[in-house]
Amino acid sequence: MGEFVTLQQQDLTEALENHSLTFYELPDFVYVSFEFQYITRCSQSHKILREETCMFERWAILFADLIKRINPDETDSVEVLVFGFTIIFNLLFTFLLLFITGFLLDHLFILLQVAVSFMVLRMLTGGAHLDHSLACSLTSILIILAFSFFPISSILIYTYLIIIVLLVIIYAPYYEPHQVTHSKEWEFKKKQLAYLWLALSLLFFHFFHQPGLILGALLQSLLLTPYGINFISKINILTLKGGDNHEKNS
């Protein structure tokens, strides 16, 4: 799978510091091993990550490489396959933990409502991302769990809905600097779909007395605000520092 290169840690460090070897000069998928430590290059994010901090990406590389070997001519590029598999594994892991948490707390149905609504509106309006997929899953689970316990009443639901609509109007869509932006026409259509989703969420509450879809939309709309973006940014910094400390201690 890919290309394997063996280097001593000192040689790799000196090469990078002397700019004789850059991240982008490494092949698309390279495992660089020195002593008993590994660095994996995840090409879709153009970063070098330690293997243990790139779990979903490693699985994605394995599956992408397998598919590419089976049918090299009729499949997408390895980078596209890795990106797709990473998203799939991330979602599966997140929903698995949500199912377990919801079952243990006897809170499963509303937890799934919040998660689905959050993800649907996020696809339509964008949002900040964490660099580590595992940190993304765990953070999503914690905030989804917190919002599933928000106070509920008819007045509060309509208040939440007004807040959501205003925040979507003001702040959506949000893209990270490295993300591809779409045309104004396409973004307009996505925003209309977002409003349609909010209307369906209100109907779901009205007919079935289930508030989870509104709560999930509230979560996503708050994360679109500068405070929400800053919150995700701080979590991202903490997770990256945690990874650096782990590397120093290992």
mmCIF file of C-alpha atoms in Angstrom:
data_model
loop_
_atom_site.group_PDB
_atom_site.id
_atom_site.type_symbol
_atom_site.label_atom_id
_atom_site.label_comp_id
_atom_site.label_asym_id
_atom_site.label_seq_id
_atom_site.Cartn_x
_atom_site.Cartn_y
_atom_site.Cartn_z
ATOM 1 C CA MET A 1 0.000 0.000 0.000
ATOM 2 C CA GLY A 2 1.459 3.324 -1.030
ATOM 3 C CA GLU A 3 5.210 3.746 -0.647
ATOM 4 C CA PHE A 4 7.212 2.906 2.428
ATOM 5 C CA VAL A 5 10.259 4.972 3.337
ATOM 6 C CA THR A 6 12.490 4.278 6.317
ATOM 7 C CA LEU A 7 14.281 7.234 7.869
ATOM 8 C CA GLN A 8 15.999 7.914 11.133
ATOM 9 C CA GLN A 9 14.204 10.476 13.272
ATOM 10 C CA GLN A 10 17.212 12.814 13.272
ATOM 11 C CA ASP A 11 17.545 12.606 9.485
ATOM 12 C CA LEU A 12 13.859 13.428 8.956
ATOM 13 C CA THR A 13 13.952 16.319 11.420
ATOM 14 C CA GLU A 14 17.087 17.805 9.863
ATOM 15 C CA ALA A 15 15.684 17.437 6.355
ATOM 16 C CA LEU A 16 12.512 19.288 7.286
ATOM 17 C CA GLU A 17 14.380 22.004 9.191
ATOM 18 C CA ASN A 18 16.840 22.542 6.331
ATOM 19 C CA HIS A 19 13.956 22.688 3.845
ATOM 20 C CA SER A 20 15.594 19.934 1.804
ATOM 21 C CA LEU A 21 12.445 17.885 2.335
ATOM 22 C CA THR A 22 8.987 19.442 2.497
ATOM 23 C CA PHE A 23 5.631 17.918 3.352
ATOM 24 C CA TYR A 24 4.506 18.297 -0.231
ATOM 25 C CA GLU A 25 7.500 16.413 -1.626
ATOM 26 C CA LEU A 26 6.377 13.242 0.092
ATOM 27 C CA PRO A 27 4.260 10.904 -2.064
ATOM 28 C CA ASP A 28 0.490 11.032 -1.638
ATOM 29 C CA PHE A 29 0.350 8.248 0.932
ATOM 30 C CA VAL A 30 3.577 7.601 2.762
ATOM 31 C CA TYR A 31 4.283 5.849 6.004
ATOM 32 C CA VAL A 32 7.564 7.179 7.361
ATOM 33 C CA SER A 33 8.876 4.996 10.172
ATOM 34 C CA PHE A 34 11.671 5.706 12.564
ATOM 35 C CA GLU A 35 12.430 3.634 15.650
ATOM 36 C CA PHE A 36 8.935 2.512 16.760
ATOM 37 C CA GLN A 37 7.123 5.696 15.827
ATOM 38 C CA TYR A 38 5.081 6.403 12.728
ATOM 39 C CA ILE A 39 3.985 9.461 10.850
ATOM 40 C CA THR A 40 1.152 9.243 8.379
ATOM 41 C CA ARG A 41 0.625 11.794 5.667
ATOM 42 C CA CYS A 42 -3.059 12.383 5.069
ATOM 43 C CA SER A 43 -3.005 13.937 1.636
ATOM 44 C CA GLN A 44 -6.486 15.469 1.667
ATOM 45 C CA SER A 45 -5.543 17.780 4.530
ATOM 46 C CA HIS A 46 -1.879 18.146 3.480
ATOM 47 C CA LYS A 47 -0.654 17.506 6.996
ATOM 48 C CA ILE A 48 1.669 15.038 8.596
ATOM 49 C CA LEU A 49 -0.022 13.408 11.539
ATOM 50 C CA ARG A 50 1.073 10.729 13.949
ATOM 51 C CA GLU A 51 -0.608 7.436 13.225
ATOM 52 C CA GLU A 52 -2.527 7.257 16.482
ATOM 53 C CA THR A 53 -4.069 10.707 15.883
ATOM 54 C CA CYS A 54 -5.260 9.810 12.384
ATOM 55 C CA MET A 55 -7.365 6.722 13.041
ATOM 56 C CA PHE A 56 -10.215 7.270 10.581
ATOM 57 C CA GLU A 57 -7.810 8.430 7.896
ATOM 58 C CA ARG A 58 -5.723 5.264 8.281
ATOM 59 C CA TRP A 59 -8.819 3.116 7.842
ATOM 60 C CA ALA A 60 -9.856 5.224 4.874
ATOM 61 C CA ILE A 61 -6.442 4.764 3.250
ATOM 62 C CA LEU A 62 -6.686 0.992 3.683
ATOM 63 C CA PHE A 63 -10.136 0.801 2.079
ATOM 64 C CA ALA A 64 -9.258 3.255 -0.684
ATOM 65 C CA ASP A 65 -6.108 1.338 -1.537
ATOM 66 C CA LEU A 66 -8.033 -1.951 -1.598
ATOM 67 C CA ILE A 67 -10.701 -0.581 -3.946
ATOM 68 C CA LYS A 68 -8.078 1.016 -6.170
ATOM 69 C CA ARG A 69 -6.236 -2.289 -6.454
ATOM 70 C CA ILE A 70 -9.424 -4.189 -7.313
ATOM 71 C CA ASN A 71 -10.636 -1.730 -9.952
ATOM 72 C CA PRO A 72 -7.991 0.906 -10.754
ATOM 73 C CA ASP A 73 -9.540 2.113 -14.019
ATOM 74 C CA GLU A 74 -13.148 2.725 -13.005
ATOM 75 C CA THR A 75 -12.727 4.320 -9.587
ATOM 76 C CA ASP A 76 -12.055 7.871 -8.445
ATOM 77 C CA SER A 77 -8.628 9.040 -7.370
ATOM 78 C CA VAL A 78 -7.249 7.714 -4.098
ATOM 79 C CA GLU A 79 -7.603 11.135 -2.482
ATOM 80 C CA VAL A 80 -11.311 11.290 -3.330
ATOM 81 C CA LEU A 81 -11.849 7.762 -1.995
ATOM 82 C CA VAL A 82 -9.959 8.524 1.217
ATOM 83 C CA PHE A 83 -11.969 11.702 1.762
ATOM 84 C CA GLY A 84 -15.243 9.833 1.284
ATOM 85 C CA PHE A 85 -14.300 6.909 3.511
ATOM 86 C CA THR A 86 -13.077 9.271 6.231
ATOM 87 C CA ILE A 87 -16.479 10.976 6.331
ATOM 88 C CA ILE A 88 -18.276 7.613 6.390
ATOM 89 C CA PHE A 89 -16.151 6.212 9.239
ATOM 90 C CA ASN A 90 -16.505 9.445 11.185
ATOM 91 C CA LEU A 91 -20.305 9.374 10.864
ATOM 92 C CA LEU A 92 -20.529 5.677 11.739
ATOM 93 C CA PHE A 93 -18.390 6.150 14.834
ATOM 94 C CA THR A 94 -20.370 9.209 15.918
ATOM 95 C CA PHE A 95 -23.741 7.498 15.519
ATOM 96 C CA LEU A 96 -22.473 4.351 17.250
ATOM 97 C CA LEU A 97 -21.495 6.374 20.310
ATOM 98 C CA LEU A 98 -24.772 8.290 20.136
ATOM 99 C CA PHE A 99 -26.725 5.032 20.111
ATOM 100 C CA ILE A 100 -24.782 3.690 23.084
ATOM 101 C CA THR A 101 -25.086 6.956 25.034
ATOM 102 C CA GLY A 102 -28.780 7.363 24.243
ATOM 103 C CA PHE A 103 -29.536 3.760 25.172
ATOM 104 C CA LEU A 104 -27.696 3.991 28.492
ATOM 105 C CA LEU A 105 -29.420 7.273 29.385
ATOM 106 C CA ASP A 106 -32.820 6.183 28.021
ATOM 107 C CA HIS A 107 -32.603 9.286 25.837
ATOM 108 C CA LEU A 108 -32.057 7.740 22.425
ATOM 109 C CA PHE A 109 -34.884 9.115 20.265
ATOM 110 C CA ILE A 110 -34.408 12.795 21.053
ATOM 111 C CA LEU A 111 -30.627 12.373 20.854
ATOM 112 C CA LEU A 112 -30.940 11.040 17.309
ATOM 113 C CA GLN A 113 -33.330 13.865 16.399
ATOM 114 C CA VAL A 114 -30.823 16.479 17.558
ATOM 115 C CA ALA A 115 -27.976 14.740 15.718
ATOM 116 C CA VAL A 116 -29.847 14.385 12.417
ATOM 117 C CA SER A 117 -31.114 17.970 12.426
ATOM 118 C CA PHE A 118 -27.687 19.306 13.359
ATOM 119 C CA MET A 119 -26.019 17.393 10.519
ATOM 120 C CA VAL A 120 -28.648 18.268 7.909
ATOM 121 C CA LEU A 121 -28.534 21.991 8.671
ATOM 122 C CA ARG A 122 -24.745 21.864 8.854
ATOM 123 C CA MET A 123 -24.576 20.457 5.319
ATOM 124 C CA LEU A 124 -26.768 23.332 4.141
ATOM 125 C CA THR A 125 -25.136 26.201 6.055
ATOM 126 C CA GLY A 126 -21.523 25.156 6.667
ATOM 127 C CA GLY A 127 -19.501 25.584 9.829
ATOM 128 C CA ALA A 128 -16.071 25.397 11.440
ATOM 129 C CA HIS A 129 -14.261 22.069 11.593
ATOM 130 C CA LEU A 130 -11.766 20.367 13.866
ATOM 131 C CA ASP A 131 -8.561 19.068 12.319
ATOM 132 C CA HIS A 132 -8.749 15.677 14.046
ATOM 133 C CA SER A 133 -11.688 13.502 13.019
ATOM 134 C CA LEU A 134 -11.802 11.672 16.365
ATOM 135 C CA ALA A 135 -11.919 14.973 18.248
ATOM 136 C CA CYS A 136 -14.693 16.072 15.886
ATOM 137 C CA SER A 137 -16.767 12.989 16.717
ATOM 138 C CA LEU A 138 -16.316 13.282 20.469
ATOM 139 C CA THR A 139 -17.023 17.028 20.503
ATOM 140 C CA SER A 140 -20.148 16.541 18.381
ATOM 141 C CA ILE A 141 -21.446 13.869 20.744
ATOM 142 C CA LEU A 142 -20.912 16.022 23.829
ATOM 143 C CA ILE A 143 -22.622 19.134 22.476
ATOM 144 C CA ILE A 144 -25.467 17.113 20.923
ATOM 145 C CA LEU A 145 -25.991 15.424 24.285
ATOM 146 C CA ALA A 146 -25.993 18.796 26.063
ATOM 147 C CA PHE A 147 -28.549 20.331 23.678
ATOM 148 C CA SER A 148 -30.844 17.312 23.958
ATOM 149 C CA PHE A 149 -31.465 18.326 27.593
ATOM 150 C CA PHE A 150 -32.403 21.934 26.808
ATOM 151 C CA PRO A 151 -35.655 23.153 28.437
ATOM 152 C CA ILE A 152 -38.734 22.708 26.275
ATOM 153 C CA SER A 153 -42.104 24.456 26.044
ATOM 154 C CA SER A 154 -44.185 25.807 23.187
ATOM 155 C CA ILE A 155 -43.016 29.355 23.887
ATOM 156 C CA LEU A 156 -39.379 28.285 24.058
ATOM 157 C CA ILE A 157 -39.631 26.290 20.821
ATOM 158 C CA TYR A 158 -40.944 29.310 18.916
ATOM 159 C CA THR A 159 -38.285 31.476 20.570
ATOM 160 C CA TYR A 160 -35.605 29.001 19.499
ATOM 161 C CA LEU A 161 -37.012 28.995 15.973
ATOM 162 C CA ILE A 162 -36.889 32.797 15.701
ATOM 163 C CA ILE A 163 -33.277 32.762 16.918
ATOM 164 C CA ILE A 164 -32.369 30.035 14.414
ATOM 165 C CA VAL A 165 -33.887 31.856 11.443
ATOM 166 C CA LEU A 166 -32.177 35.141 12.354
ATOM 167 C CA LEU A 167 -28.788 33.475 12.803
ATOM 168 C CA VAL A 168 -29.087 31.576 9.522
ATOM 169 C CA ILE A 169 -30.043 34.782 7.699
ATOM 170 C CA ILE A 170 -27.101 36.685 9.195
ATOM 171 C CA TYR A 171 -24.290 34.128 9.321
ATOM 172 C CA ALA A 172 -24.993 31.358 6.802
ATOM 173 C CA PRO A 173 -23.146 30.095 4.931
ATOM 174 C CA TYR A 174 -19.817 29.794 6.735
ATOM 175 C CA TYR A 175 -16.765 28.297 5.054
ATOM 176 C CA GLU A 176 -13.295 27.645 6.371
ATOM 177 C CA PRO A 177 -10.542 29.474 4.421
ATOM 178 C CA HIS A 178 -9.398 26.227 2.772
ATOM 179 C CA GLN A 179 -12.898 25.140 1.721
ATOM 180 C CA VAL A 180 -14.317 25.548 -1.763
ATOM 181 C CA THR A 181 -17.119 28.123 -1.944
ATOM 182 C CA HIS A 182 -20.104 27.760 -4.248
ATOM 183 C CA SER A 183 -21.888 30.218 -6.493
ATOM 184 C CA LYS A 184 -24.424 32.657 -5.069
ATOM 185 C CA GLU A 185 -27.209 30.830 -6.920
ATOM 186 C CA TRP A 186 -26.252 27.517 -5.337
ATOM 187 C CA GLU A 187 -25.941 29.057 -1.875
ATOM 188 C CA PHE A 188 -29.356 30.658 -2.300
ATOM 189 C CA LYS A 189 -30.860 27.249 -3.066
ATOM 190 C CA LYS A 190 -29.131 25.713 -0.050
ATOM 191 C CA LYS A 191 -30.478 28.467 2.172
ATOM 192 C CA GLN A 192 -33.995 27.851 0.880
ATOM 193 C CA LEU A 193 -33.569 24.175 1.719
ATOM 194 C CA ALA A 194 -32.410 25.191 5.194
ATOM 195 C CA TYR A 195 -35.605 27.203 5.719
ATOM 196 C CA LEU A 196 -37.628 24.253 4.424
ATOM 197 C CA TRP A 197 -35.899 22.003 6.938
ATOM 198 C CA LEU A 198 -36.759 24.425 9.743
ATOM 199 C CA ALA A 199 -40.403 24.430 8.649
ATOM 200 C CA LEU A 200 -40.453 20.621 8.666
ATOM 201 C CA SER A 201 -38.824 20.634 12.099
ATOM 202 C CA LEU A 202 -41.572 22.905 13.420
ATOM 203 C CA LEU A 203 -44.256 20.663 11.913
ATOM 204 C CA PHE A 204 -42.586 17.649 13.496
ATOM 205 C CA PHE A 205 -42.821 19.339 16.878
ATOM 206 C CA HIS A 206 -46.391 20.496 16.270
ATOM 207 C CA PHE A 207 -47.762 17.083 15.268
ATOM 208 C CA PHE A 208 -45.544 14.705 17.254
ATOM 209 C CA HIS A 209 -44.480 16.923 20.170
ATOM 210 C CA GLN A 210 -40.834 16.040 19.544
ATOM 211 C CA PRO A 211 -38.439 19.005 19.982
ATOM 212 C CA GLY A 212 -35.189 17.336 18.886
ATOM 213 C CA LEU A 213 -35.117 18.679 15.333
ATOM 214 C CA ILE A 214 -35.497 22.253 16.562
ATOM 215 C CA LEU A 215 -32.795 21.731 19.200
ATOM 216 C CA GLY A 216 -30.387 20.332 16.613
ATOM 217 C CA ALA A 217 -31.028 23.313 14.352
ATOM 218 C CA LEU A 218 -30.451 25.653 17.306
ATOM 219 C CA LEU A 219 -27.092 24.009 17.955
ATOM 220 C CA GLN A 220 -25.973 24.441 14.352
ATOM 221 C CA SER A 221 -27.177 28.041 14.110
ATOM 222 C CA LEU A 222 -25.264 29.004 17.259
ATOM 223 C CA LEU A 223 -22.088 27.417 15.895
ATOM 224 C CA LEU A 224 -22.387 29.686 12.831
ATOM 225 C CA THR A 225 -21.935 32.798 14.973
ATOM 226 C CA PRO A 226 -18.505 34.332 15.694
ATOM 227 C CA TYR A 227 -18.792 32.970 19.238
ATOM 228 C CA GLY A 228 -19.479 29.497 17.870
ATOM 229 C CA ILE A 229 -16.585 29.700 15.415
ATOM 230 C CA ASN A 230 -14.284 30.886 18.213
ATOM 231 C CA PHE A 231 -15.494 28.047 20.458
ATOM 232 C CA ILE A 232 -14.625 25.429 17.836
ATOM 233 C CA SER A 233 -11.286 27.140 17.179
ATOM 234 C CA LYS A 234 -10.344 26.952 20.864
ATOM 235 C CA ILE A 235 -11.279 23.268 21.018
ATOM 236 C CA ASN A 236 -9.180 22.681 17.913
ATOM 237 C CA ILE A 237 -6.172 24.375 19.528
ATOM 238 C CA LEU A 238 -6.604 22.287 22.682
ATOM 239 C CA THR A 239 -6.789 19.025 20.742
ATOM 240 C CA LEU A 240 -3.721 19.930 18.687
ATOM 241 C CA LYS A 241 -1.785 20.842 21.841
ATOM 242 C CA GLY A 242 -2.894 17.590 23.399
ATOM 243 C CA GLY A 243 -1.546 15.708 20.402
ATOM 244 C CA ASP A 244 1.762 17.580 20.599
ATOM 245 C CA ASN A 245 2.107 16.794 24.307
ATOM 246 C CA HIS A 246 1.351 13.150 23.608
ATOM 247 C CA GLU A 247 4.107 13.080 20.994
ATOM 248 C CA LYS A 248 6.621 14.641 23.390
ATOM 249 C CA ASN A 249 5.788 12.140 26.135
ATOM 250 C CA SER A 250 5.910 9.078 23.884
#
